[in-house]
Amino acid sequence: MSPNEQDPRIVVLAGDGIGPEIVAAARGVLDAFGSFDYDEQLIGGASIDALGTPLSDDALTACRSSDAVLLGAVGGPKWDTTDPDAPRPEQGLLGLRKGLGLYANLRPVKPLPALIDASPLRRERIEGTDLLVVRELTGGIYFGRKSREPDSALDECVYTAAEVERIAVAAFEAAERRAGGTGTGRVTSVDKANVLETSRLWREVVSGMAERWPAVELDHLLVDNAAMQLVSDPSQFDVIVTENMFGDILSDEAAMITGSLGMLPSASLGDGGPGVFEPVHGSAPDIAGQGAANPLATFLSVAMMLRHGLDRGTDADRVEAAVEAALGGGLRTADLFTGSGGERRVGTAEMTEAVIAAL
Ligand code: IPM
Ligand code: MG
C-alpha cells in the first residue's frame, strides 16, 4: 500500500547487525494493521560509515516530527574501540534518547507459558512472574561529565530531584494502571542508598511522593539485593523503578526469566512527543545476515508502539496474542530451542510468517 496523508509516520532506524533483518520482519507485522508512512534513517555504525556520525541532525529531526520511532539495534565489533575520540554507535542511541527527551524506559518481563522451560531458571521459580522495569533513561552516569587522562578516567553521576520525580511518576502511574480496577499495585524503588549520594536523594524524593498514590505500596531495595531477589524470587515484583545504569543491568538479568534476551521489548517515552520502540537485545553481530535472529522482541516492541505510541491498544493485544500463538505451535528460533518434543527450529522468516498468519 502506498502511504496516505493521514497515515502514521514511523521513522525506521534499522541500525547494525541483525537490526535490518528484525526491523524488516516487524514492518511485515505492522503492515497487517493498515498503511504506514515509513521513513528510513541511519543510526549507529551504519550512520558512522555513511556520514561519519552515529546520529545525524537530519535523522534526529525526522524522528522529532514522526508519530513513533522503530529501532533495531546498534553496535558491532567493527566500531568497537577504547579510543575516547572515536565515534561509537551507542552514542547514536544515547543522542536519540536525550534528543527526544525519552526519560522513561519501560521494559515488561512476563514469561510466556510456551517458553517457561526455555528459561535457565526452574519453572517453579519463574511461574507467576509479571513485572515491569521502569528505567530512568536520560540522566545519571550515562550522561554525566566524562574525562580521560592517561592513567585515570572520570564518569560523573548526577541526578536532580526533578529527574527523579518524573520517572517516579511514570512508575506510580504504571503500577496503578497494571492493577486495573483494584489500584493495589506495588512499586519497588531500587538504589544504592547505603553508598551513593544520588541514591539517597532518589530514595528521599520517591518516598515523599508515595502519599499521592495511597493505594500503591512502595518499598525500597538496594541494587545488589534486588539483583539477587530477581533470580531467587522474581514473582514478588510488580513495578521496579530505578536509575539509568542499574536499570540497564537489572533488565538484562530480568530478561533471562523469559527464556531469552530475544524476547524482551521496550518503550522509551517522554512527555508528549514520539517514543522509541526497540528490542532490549543488541545487534548480535555473530548471527547477523544468517536469517536466524529471533524477531519476537521486535514484534512485541511493535505491540508497545501500537499501545503507547499510536493509541491502538486492541491492535497491540492482537500482536501479543499472535506471538503466543506462534510459540504455542512449537516454533522456536535457535535462542529458544531446547530440543524437547513438539518444538520446531525455525529462522526469522518462518517465525515472521507464522506470526502474521496468526494475526
Ligand atoms: C540498552 C543498551 C544500551 C544502554 C547501550 C547499547 C548503550 O544496553 O538499551 O539497554 O546501555 O542503554
Ligand atoms: Mg542494556
mmCIF file of C-alpha atoms and ligand atoms in Angstrom:
data_model
loop_
_atom_site.group_PDB
_atom_site.id
_atom_site.type_symbol
_atom_site.label_atom_id
_atom_site.label_comp_id
_atom_site.label_asym_id
_atom_site.label_seq_id
_atom_site.Cartn_x
_atom_site.Cartn_y
_atom_site.Cartn_z
ATOM 1 C CA MET A 1 0.000 0.000 0.000
ATOM 2 C CA SER A 2 1.297 3.476 -0.697
ATOM 3 C CA PRO A 3 1.042 5.917 2.185
ATOM 4 C CA ASN A 4 -1.755 8.455 2.562
ATOM 5 C CA GLU A 5 -1.645 11.876 4.149
ATOM 6 C CA GLN A 6 -3.193 10.684 7.400
ATOM 7 C CA ASP A 7 -1.066 7.531 7.808
ATOM 8 C CA PRO A 8 1.062 7.418 10.959
ATOM 9 C CA ARG A 9 4.648 8.459 10.226
ATOM 10 C CA ILE A 10 7.081 5.865 11.506
ATOM 11 C CA VAL A 11 10.788 6.582 11.412
ATOM 12 C CA VAL A 12 12.624 3.285 10.982
ATOM 13 C CA LEU A 13 16.143 3.124 12.392
ATOM 14 C CA ALA A 14 17.340 -0.363 11.468
ATOM 15 C CA GLY A 15 20.902 0.144 12.713
ATOM 16 C CA ASP A 16 23.515 -2.603 12.749
ATOM 17 C CA GLY A 17 23.956 -6.379 12.923
ATOM 18 C CA ILE A 18 20.597 -8.156 12.988
ATOM 19 C CA GLY A 19 18.834 -4.759 13.186
ATOM 20 C CA PRO A 20 17.870 -4.595 9.483
ATOM 21 C CA GLU A 21 16.511 -8.189 9.482
ATOM 22 C CA ILE A 22 14.321 -7.870 12.544
ATOM 23 C CA VAL A 23 13.048 -4.438 11.593
ATOM 24 C CA ALA A 24 12.084 -5.641 8.099
ATOM 25 C CA ALA A 25 10.203 -8.516 9.735
ATOM 26 C CA ALA A 26 8.469 -6.090 12.120
ATOM 27 C CA ARG A 27 7.320 -3.938 9.217
ATOM 28 C CA GLY A 28 5.635 -7.021 7.814
ATOM 29 C CA VAL A 29 3.710 -7.388 11.062
ATOM 30 C CA LEU A 30 2.798 -3.706 11.202
ATOM 31 C CA ASP A 31 1.572 -3.770 7.606
ATOM 32 C CA ALA A 32 -1.142 -6.197 8.683
ATOM 33 C CA PHE A 33 -2.719 -3.243 10.539
ATOM 34 C CA GLY A 34 -3.099 -0.828 7.633
ATOM 35 C CA SER A 35 -0.782 1.535 5.865
ATOM 36 C CA PHE A 36 2.049 3.456 7.471
ATOM 37 C CA ASP A 37 4.300 6.177 6.133
ATOM 38 C CA TYR A 38 7.792 4.752 6.755
ATOM 39 C CA ASP A 39 10.852 6.987 6.773
ATOM 40 C CA GLU A 40 14.127 5.035 6.886
ATOM 41 C CA GLN A 41 17.024 6.800 8.585
ATOM 42 C CA LEU A 42 20.519 5.787 9.659
ATOM 43 C CA ILE A 43 21.783 5.260 13.193
ATOM 44 C CA GLY A 44 24.796 3.644 14.866
ATOM 45 C CA GLY A 45 27.640 2.066 12.939
ATOM 46 C CA ALA A 46 25.711 2.255 9.670
ATOM 47 C CA SER A 47 25.484 6.020 10.147
ATOM 48 C CA ILE A 48 29.172 6.310 11.126
ATOM 49 C CA ASP A 49 30.131 4.506 7.911
ATOM 50 C CA ALA A 50 27.899 6.627 5.676
ATOM 51 C CA LEU A 51 28.004 10.025 7.388
ATOM 52 C CA GLY A 52 30.844 9.933 9.919
ATOM 53 C CA THR A 53 28.470 10.404 12.871
ATOM 54 C CA PRO A 54 26.318 7.863 14.776
ATOM 55 C CA LEU A 55 23.225 10.117 14.589
ATOM 56 C CA SER A 56 22.831 12.909 12.042
ATOM 57 C CA ASP A 57 20.811 16.072 12.640
ATOM 58 C CA ASP A 58 18.595 15.037 9.736
ATOM 59 C CA ALA A 59 17.807 11.685 11.330
ATOM 60 C CA LEU A 60 17.019 13.315 14.689
ATOM 61 C CA THR A 61 14.841 15.949 13.002
ATOM 62 C CA ALA A 62 12.929 13.224 11.147
ATOM 63 C CA CYS A 63 12.355 11.400 14.452
ATOM 64 C CA ARG A 64 11.104 14.593 16.123
ATOM 65 C CA SER A 65 8.401 15.081 13.528
ATOM 66 C CA SER A 66 7.306 11.426 13.443
ATOM 67 C CA ASP A 67 4.498 9.686 15.313
ATOM 68 C CA ALA A 68 6.805 6.918 16.547
ATOM 69 C CA VAL A 69 10.292 5.525 16.016
ATOM 70 C CA LEU A 70 11.005 1.826 15.453
ATOM 71 C CA LEU A 71 14.605 0.893 16.200
ATOM 72 C CA GLY A 72 16.549 -2.316 15.555
ATOM 73 C CA ALA A 73 19.924 -2.372 17.296
ATOM 74 C CA VAL A 74 23.248 -0.564 17.199
ATOM 75 C CA GLY A 75 26.873 -1.578 17.543
ATOM 76 C CA GLY A 76 29.285 -4.278 16.450
ATOM 77 C CA PRO A 77 32.960 -5.282 16.551
ATOM 78 C CA LYS A 78 33.700 -3.121 13.513
ATOM 79 C CA TRP A 79 33.196 0.042 15.591
ATOM 80 C CA ASP A 80 34.439 -1.256 18.950
ATOM 81 C CA THR A 81 37.232 0.916 20.247
ATOM 82 C CA THR A 82 38.545 2.271 23.539
ATOM 83 C CA ASP A 83 39.738 5.467 21.822
ATOM 84 C CA PRO A 84 37.782 8.232 23.604
ATOM 85 C CA ASP A 85 37.794 10.390 20.470
ATOM 86 C CA ALA A 86 36.435 7.831 18.013
ATOM 87 C CA PRO A 87 32.669 7.882 17.274
ATOM 88 C CA ARG A 88 30.754 4.949 18.757
ATOM 89 C CA PRO A 89 27.427 3.509 17.534
ATOM 90 C CA GLU A 90 25.973 3.650 21.070
ATOM 91 C CA GLN A 91 26.327 7.444 21.048
ATOM 92 C CA GLY A 92 23.630 7.448 18.381
ATOM 93 C CA LEU A 93 21.204 5.692 20.680
ATOM 94 C CA LEU A 94 22.058 7.896 23.657
ATOM 95 C CA GLY A 95 21.775 11.027 21.491
ATOM 96 C CA LEU A 96 18.376 9.881 20.274
ATOM 97 C CA ARG A 97 17.088 9.266 23.818
ATOM 98 C CA LYS A 98 18.381 12.610 25.029
ATOM 99 C CA GLY A 99 17.363 14.482 21.881
ATOM 100 C CA LEU A 100 13.759 13.276 22.123
ATOM 101 C CA GLY A 101 13.611 13.677 25.933
ATOM 102 C CA LEU A 102 12.815 9.981 26.451
ATOM 103 C CA TYR A 103 13.373 9.733 30.175
ATOM 104 C CA ALA A 104 11.078 6.762 30.844
ATOM 105 C CA ASN A 105 12.096 3.345 29.598
ATOM 106 C CA LEU A 106 9.501 0.607 30.095
ATOM 107 C CA ARG A 107 10.698 -2.997 29.967
ATOM 108 C CA PRO A 108 7.963 -5.527 30.755
ATOM 109 C CA VAL A 109 9.083 -9.014 31.778
ATOM 110 C CA LYS A 110 6.495 -11.763 31.617
ATOM 111 C CA PRO A 111 7.427 -15.324 30.726
ATOM 112 C CA LEU A 112 5.063 -16.736 28.119
ATOM 113 C CA PRO A 113 3.585 -20.128 29.066
ATOM 114 C CA ALA A 114 5.099 -21.791 25.980
ATOM 115 C CA LEU A 115 8.600 -20.668 26.960
ATOM 116 C CA ILE A 116 8.584 -21.391 30.645
ATOM 117 C CA ASP A 117 11.019 -24.282 30.234
ATOM 118 C CA ALA A 118 13.344 -22.279 27.955
ATOM 119 C CA SER A 119 14.492 -20.167 30.903
ATOM 120 C CA PRO A 120 17.677 -21.240 32.679
ATOM 121 C CA LEU A 121 15.682 -20.751 35.896
ATOM 122 C CA ARG A 122 13.462 -23.543 37.163
ATOM 123 C CA ARG A 123 9.778 -23.400 36.245
ATOM 124 C CA GLU A 124 8.613 -23.158 39.870
ATOM 125 C CA ARG A 125 10.854 -20.140 40.396
ATOM 126 C CA ILE A 126 9.587 -18.074 37.496
ATOM 127 C CA GLU A 127 5.927 -19.073 37.282
ATOM 128 C CA GLY A 128 3.681 -16.123 38.081
ATOM 129 C CA THR A 129 6.289 -13.510 37.202
ATOM 130 C CA ASP A 130 4.818 -10.390 35.614
ATOM 131 C CA LEU A 131 6.954 -7.347 36.273
ATOM 132 C CA LEU A 132 7.798 -4.032 34.673
ATOM 133 C CA VAL A 133 11.199 -2.374 34.877
ATOM 134 C CA VAL A 134 10.832 1.415 34.694
ATOM 135 C CA ARG A 135 14.338 2.618 33.930
ATOM 136 C CA GLU A 136 15.375 6.276 34.066
ATOM 137 C CA LEU A 137 16.918 6.861 30.640
ATOM 138 C CA THR A 138 18.356 10.345 30.220
ATOM 139 C CA GLY A 139 20.306 11.020 33.407
ATOM 140 C CA GLY A 140 22.828 9.543 35.784
ATOM 141 C CA ILE A 141 26.275 8.270 34.956
ATOM 142 C CA TYR A 142 25.421 7.760 31.265
ATOM 143 C CA PHE A 143 25.097 11.498 30.736
ATOM 144 C CA GLY A 144 27.407 12.974 33.377
ATOM 145 C CA ARG A 145 30.692 14.731 32.721
ATOM 146 C CA LYS A 146 33.366 12.382 31.373
ATOM 147 C CA SER A 147 37.082 12.810 31.073
ATOM 148 C CA ARG A 148 40.126 10.761 30.457
ATOM 149 C CA GLU A 149 43.762 11.200 31.428
ATOM 150 C CA PRO A 150 46.471 8.696 30.550
ATOM 151 C CA ASP A 151 46.190 6.989 33.951
ATOM 152 C CA SER A 152 42.754 7.940 35.196
ATOM 153 C CA ALA A 153 39.193 8.365 33.971
ATOM 154 C CA LEU A 154 36.061 10.053 35.277
ATOM 155 C CA ASP A 155 32.334 9.358 34.849
ATOM 156 C CA GLU A 156 30.186 11.649 36.915
ATOM 157 C CA CYS A 157 26.751 10.624 38.189
ATOM 158 C CA VAL A 158 24.268 13.452 38.712
ATOM 159 C CA TYR A 159 20.527 13.341 39.410
ATOM 160 C CA THR A 160 18.250 16.275 40.111
ATOM 161 C CA ALA A 161 15.130 15.939 42.245
ATOM 162 C CA ALA A 162 13.036 16.843 39.191
ATOM 163 C CA GLU A 163 14.541 13.988 37.166
ATOM 164 C CA VAL A 164 13.806 11.526 39.959
ATOM 165 C CA GLU A 165 10.298 12.833 40.411
ATOM 166 C CA ARG A 166 9.215 12.475 36.786
ATOM 167 C CA ILE A 167 10.429 8.890 36.486
ATOM 168 C CA ALA A 168 8.776 8.033 39.814
ATOM 169 C CA VAL A 169 5.500 9.470 38.486
ATOM 170 C CA ALA A 170 5.828 7.126 35.495
ATOM 171 C CA ALA A 171 6.358 4.193 37.876
ATOM 172 C CA PHE A 172 3.472 5.013 40.229
ATOM 173 C CA GLU A 173 1.143 5.538 37.276
ATOM 174 C CA ALA A 174 2.244 2.260 35.715
ATOM 175 C CA ALA A 175 1.581 0.437 38.985
ATOM 176 C CA GLU A 176 -1.879 1.945 39.166
ATOM 177 C CA ARG A 177 -2.623 1.059 35.540
ATOM 178 C CA ARG A 178 -1.355 -2.502 35.923
ATOM 179 C CA ALA A 179 -3.510 -3.040 38.990
ATOM 180 C CA GLY A 180 -6.560 -2.282 36.858
ATOM 181 C CA GLY A 181 -9.664 -1.558 38.947
ATOM 182 C CA THR A 182 -8.112 -2.583 42.250
ATOM 183 C CA GLY A 183 -5.378 0.064 42.432
ATOM 184 C CA THR A 184 -3.297 -2.181 44.694
ATOM 185 C CA GLY A 185 -0.105 -2.055 42.715
ATOM 186 C CA ARG A 186 3.382 -2.116 44.102
ATOM 187 C CA VAL A 187 6.450 -0.035 43.286
ATOM 188 C CA THR A 188 9.887 -1.246 44.310
ATOM 189 C CA SER A 189 12.425 1.551 44.108
ATOM 190 C CA VAL A 190 15.952 0.222 43.608
ATOM 191 C CA ASP A 191 19.004 2.248 44.629
ATOM 192 C CA LYS A 192 22.342 2.074 46.425
ATOM 193 C CA ALA A 193 21.441 4.490 49.230
ATOM 194 C CA ASN A 194 23.924 2.876 51.632
ATOM 195 C CA VAL A 195 26.766 4.241 49.487
ATOM 196 C CA LEU A 196 25.706 6.764 46.835
ATOM 197 C CA GLU A 197 24.569 10.340 47.411
ATOM 198 C CA THR A 198 22.454 10.270 44.218
ATOM 199 C CA SER A 199 20.680 7.222 45.649
ATOM 200 C CA ARG A 200 19.935 8.982 48.932
ATOM 201 C CA LEU A 201 18.316 11.844 47.017
ATOM 202 C CA TRP A 202 16.470 9.283 44.888
ATOM 203 C CA ARG A 203 15.084 7.493 47.962
ATOM 204 C CA GLU A 204 14.016 10.745 49.657
ATOM 205 C CA VAL A 205 12.196 12.031 46.584
ATOM 206 C CA VAL A 206 10.414 8.743 45.833
ATOM 207 C CA SER A 207 9.387 8.274 49.495
ATOM 208 C CA GLY A 208 7.990 11.785 49.627
ATOM 209 C CA MET A 209 5.744 11.095 46.641
ATOM 210 C CA ALA A 210 4.147 7.883 47.872
ATOM 211 C CA GLU A 211 1.223 9.584 49.646
ATOM 212 C CA ARG A 212 -0.035 10.827 46.266
ATOM 213 C CA TRP A 213 -0.769 7.179 45.347
ATOM 214 C CA PRO A 214 -2.268 5.835 48.583
ATOM 215 C CA ALA A 215 -3.370 2.559 47.009
ATOM 216 C CA VAL A 216 0.083 1.805 45.639
ATOM 217 C CA GLU A 217 2.505 0.138 48.006
ATOM 218 C CA LEU A 218 6.093 1.408 47.929
ATOM 219 C CA ASP A 219 9.200 -0.368 49.074
ATOM 220 C CA HIS A 220 12.925 0.156 48.609
ATOM 221 C CA LEU A 221 15.645 -2.349 47.771
ATOM 222 C CA LEU A 222 19.387 -1.946 47.463
ATOM 223 C CA VAL A 223 20.502 -2.847 43.973
ATOM 224 C CA ASP A 224 22.708 -5.788 44.947
ATOM 225 C CA ASN A 225 19.855 -7.309 46.907
ATOM 226 C CA ALA A 226 17.469 -6.590 44.000
ATOM 227 C CA ALA A 227 19.780 -8.472 41.619
ATOM 228 C CA MET A 228 19.672 -11.460 43.948
ATOM 229 C CA GLN A 229 15.896 -11.330 44.506
ATOM 230 C CA LEU A 230 15.284 -11.135 40.763
ATOM 231 C CA VAL A 231 16.612 -14.627 40.242
ATOM 232 C CA SER A 232 15.606 -16.159 43.563
ATOM 233 C CA ASP A 233 12.006 -14.875 43.734
ATOM 234 C CA PRO A 234 11.053 -12.808 40.655
ATOM 235 C CA SER A 235 7.282 -13.157 41.082
ATOM 236 C CA GLN A 236 7.350 -10.872 44.161
ATOM 237 C CA PHE A 237 7.905 -7.835 41.926
ATOM 238 C CA ASP A 238 5.335 -5.625 40.226
ATOM 239 C CA VAL A 239 6.930 -2.331 39.104
ATOM 240 C CA ILE A 240 10.655 -1.791 39.620
ATOM 241 C CA VAL A 241 11.814 1.822 39.269
ATOM 242 C CA THR A 242 15.497 2.582 39.129
ATOM 243 C CA GLU A 243 18.200 4.848 37.750
ATOM 244 C CA ASN A 244 19.762 4.543 34.331
ATOM 245 C CA MET A 245 22.687 2.171 34.881
ATOM 246 C CA PHE A 246 21.023 -0.051 37.489
ATOM 247 C CA GLY A 247 18.070 -0.370 35.084
ATOM 248 C CA ASP A 248 20.367 -1.349 32.237
ATOM 249 C CA ILE A 249 21.895 -4.163 34.258
ATOM 250 C CA LEU A 250 18.757 -5.402 36.014
ATOM 251 C CA SER A 251 16.732 -5.502 32.804
ATOM 252 C CA ASP A 252 19.215 -7.831 31.084
ATOM 253 C CA GLU A 253 19.146 -10.024 34.160
ATOM 254 C CA ALA A 254 15.342 -9.997 34.257
ATOM 255 C CA ALA A 255 15.229 -10.867 30.565
ATOM 256 C CA MET A 256 16.520 -14.352 31.262
ATOM 257 C CA ILE A 257 13.345 -15.071 33.202
ATOM 258 C CA THR A 258 11.558 -15.004 29.848
ATOM 259 C CA GLY A 259 13.879 -17.633 28.408
ATOM 260 C CA SER A 260 15.904 -15.404 26.142
ATOM 261 C CA LEU A 261 17.071 -11.846 25.819
ATOM 262 C CA GLY A 262 15.496 -12.257 22.392
ATOM 263 C CA MET A 263 12.017 -11.917 23.917
ATOM 264 C CA LEU A 264 12.187 -8.562 25.679
ATOM 265 C CA PRO A 265 10.584 -5.447 24.168
ATOM 266 C CA SER A 266 10.899 -1.859 25.321
ATOM 267 C CA ALA A 267 9.277 1.535 25.001
ATOM 268 C CA SER A 268 11.133 4.774 25.654
ATOM 269 C CA LEU A 269 8.770 7.640 26.333
ATOM 270 C CA GLY A 270 8.955 11.339 27.128
ATOM 271 C CA ASP A 271 6.324 13.977 27.709
ATOM 272 C CA GLY A 272 4.104 14.011 24.670
ATOM 273 C CA GLY A 273 6.491 13.609 21.712
ATOM 274 C CA PRO A 274 7.172 10.430 19.735
ATOM 275 C CA GLY A 275 8.508 7.408 21.598
ATOM 276 C CA VAL A 276 11.204 4.962 20.541
ATOM 277 C CA PHE A 277 10.294 1.276 20.452
ATOM 278 C CA GLU A 278 13.100 -1.249 20.355
ATOM 279 C CA PRO A 279 14.020 -4.766 21.435
ATOM 280 C CA VAL A 280 16.257 -4.874 24.513
ATOM 281 C CA HIS A 281 18.736 -7.283 22.919
ATOM 282 C CA GLY A 282 21.667 -5.914 20.957
ATOM 283 C CA SER A 283 22.840 -6.229 17.372
ATOM 284 C CA ALA A 284 24.057 -9.866 17.711
ATOM 285 C CA PRO A 285 26.822 -9.483 15.090
ATOM 286 C CA ASP A 286 27.680 -13.200 15.396
ATOM 287 C CA ILE A 287 24.403 -14.217 13.744
ATOM 288 C CA ALA A 288 23.774 -11.157 11.554
ATOM 289 C CA GLY A 289 22.801 -11.831 7.954
ATOM 290 C CA GLN A 290 22.017 -15.511 8.549
ATOM 291 C CA GLY A 291 18.232 -15.207 8.821
ATOM 292 C CA ALA A 292 18.433 -16.840 12.253
ATOM 293 C CA ALA A 293 17.583 -13.889 14.517
ATOM 294 C CA ASN A 294 14.609 -14.066 16.861
ATOM 295 C CA PRO A 295 12.256 -11.271 15.706
ATOM 296 C CA LEU A 296 9.789 -11.660 18.598
ATOM 297 C CA ALA A 297 11.169 -8.926 20.881
ATOM 298 C CA THR A 298 10.832 -6.538 17.949
ATOM 299 C CA PHE A 299 7.242 -7.693 17.300
ATOM 300 C CA LEU A 300 6.465 -7.168 20.987
ATOM 301 C CA SER A 301 8.064 -3.716 20.667
ATOM 302 C CA VAL A 302 5.702 -3.054 17.754
ATOM 303 C CA ALA A 303 2.881 -4.001 20.138
ATOM 304 C CA MET A 304 4.198 -1.438 22.628
ATOM 305 C CA MET A 305 4.358 1.105 19.804
ATOM 306 C CA LEU A 306 0.732 0.438 18.901
ATOM 307 C CA ARG A 307 -0.323 0.711 22.553
ATOM 308 C CA HIS A 308 1.804 3.584 23.875
ATOM 309 C CA GLY A 309 2.749 5.439 20.685
ATOM 310 C CA LEU A 310 -0.304 5.191 18.427
ATOM 311 C CA ASP A 311 -3.099 4.630 20.962
ATOM 312 C CA ARG A 312 -4.160 1.343 19.340
ATOM 313 C CA GLY A 313 -4.341 -0.979 22.334
ATOM 314 C CA THR A 314 -6.566 -3.556 20.641
ATOM 315 C CA ASP A 315 -4.093 -3.976 17.788
ATOM 316 C CA ALA A 316 -1.310 -4.328 20.370
ATOM 317 C CA ASP A 317 -3.227 -7.143 22.077
ATOM 318 C CA ARG A 318 -3.526 -8.892 18.717
ATOM 319 C CA VAL A 319 0.225 -8.773 18.078
ATOM 320 C CA GLU A 320 0.921 -10.215 21.524
ATOM 321 C CA ALA A 321 -1.637 -12.975 21.017
ATOM 322 C CA ALA A 322 -0.131 -13.828 17.610
ATOM 323 C CA VAL A 323 3.350 -14.143 19.126
ATOM 324 C CA GLU A 324 1.968 -16.512 21.751
ATOM 325 C CA ALA A 325 0.168 -18.494 19.064
ATOM 326 C CA ALA A 326 3.335 -18.964 17.003
ATOM 327 C CA LEU A 327 5.215 -20.159 20.081
ATOM 328 C CA GLY A 328 2.262 -22.289 21.152
ATOM 329 C CA GLY A 329 2.502 -24.014 17.752
ATOM 330 C CA GLY A 330 6.022 -25.116 18.685
ATOM 331 C CA LEU A 331 8.068 -22.749 16.519
ATOM 332 C CA ARG A 332 11.409 -21.781 18.079
ATOM 333 C CA THR A 333 14.283 -19.687 16.836
ATOM 334 C CA ALA A 334 17.723 -21.014 17.811
ATOM 335 C CA ASP A 335 17.911 -18.953 21.021
ATOM 336 C CA LEU A 336 14.661 -20.506 22.306
ATOM 337 C CA PHE A 337 15.155 -24.060 21.077
ATOM 338 C CA THR A 338 15.518 -26.604 23.899
ATOM 339 C CA GLY A 339 15.250 -29.747 21.767
ATOM 340 C CA SER A 340 12.248 -31.076 23.634
ATOM 341 C CA GLY A 341 9.411 -32.749 21.744
ATOM 342 C CA GLY A 342 6.897 -30.566 19.937
ATOM 343 C CA GLU A 343 9.444 -27.863 19.123
ATOM 344 C CA ARG A 344 10.453 -26.981 15.591
ATOM 345 C CA ARG A 345 13.550 -24.925 14.974
ATOM 346 C CA VAL A 346 12.926 -22.074 12.511
ATOM 347 C CA GLY A 347 14.596 -18.945 11.185
ATOM 348 C CA THR A 348 13.442 -15.324 11.176
ATOM 349 C CA ALA A 349 11.335 -15.660 8.022
ATOM 350 C CA GLU A 350 9.322 -18.683 9.101
ATOM 351 C CA MET A 351 8.686 -17.232 12.565
ATOM 352 C CA THR A 352 7.528 -13.976 10.970
ATOM 353 C CA GLU A 353 5.170 -15.772 8.563
ATOM 354 C CA ALA A 354 3.666 -17.724 11.451
ATOM 355 C CA VAL A 355 3.024 -14.583 13.495
ATOM 356 C CA ILE A 356 1.474 -12.775 10.528
ATOM 357 C CA ALA A 357 -0.679 -15.818 9.770
ATOM 358 C CA ALA A 358 -1.854 -15.872 13.403
ATOM 359 C CA LEU A 359 -2.979 -12.255 13.113
HETATM 360 C C1 IPM B 1 20.228 -0.904 26.352
HETATM 361 C C2 IPM B 1 21.628 -0.972 25.799
HETATM 362 C C3 IPM B 1 22.190 0.433 25.699
HETATM 363 C C4 IPM B 1 22.216 1.021 27.095
HETATM 364 C C5 IPM B 1 23.577 0.516 25.046
HETATM 365 C C6 IPM B 1 23.583 -0.087 23.661
HETATM 366 C C7 IPM B 1 24.075 1.938 25.003
HETATM 367 O O1 IPM B 1 22.417 -1.804 26.579
HETATM 368 O O2 IPM B 1 19.372 -0.256 25.719
HETATM 369 O O3 IPM B 1 19.982 -1.491 27.399
HETATM 370 O O4 IPM B 1 23.166 0.786 27.854
HETATM 371 O O5 IPM B 1 21.282 1.727 27.442
HETATM 372 MG MG MG B 2 21.354 -2.811 28.101
#
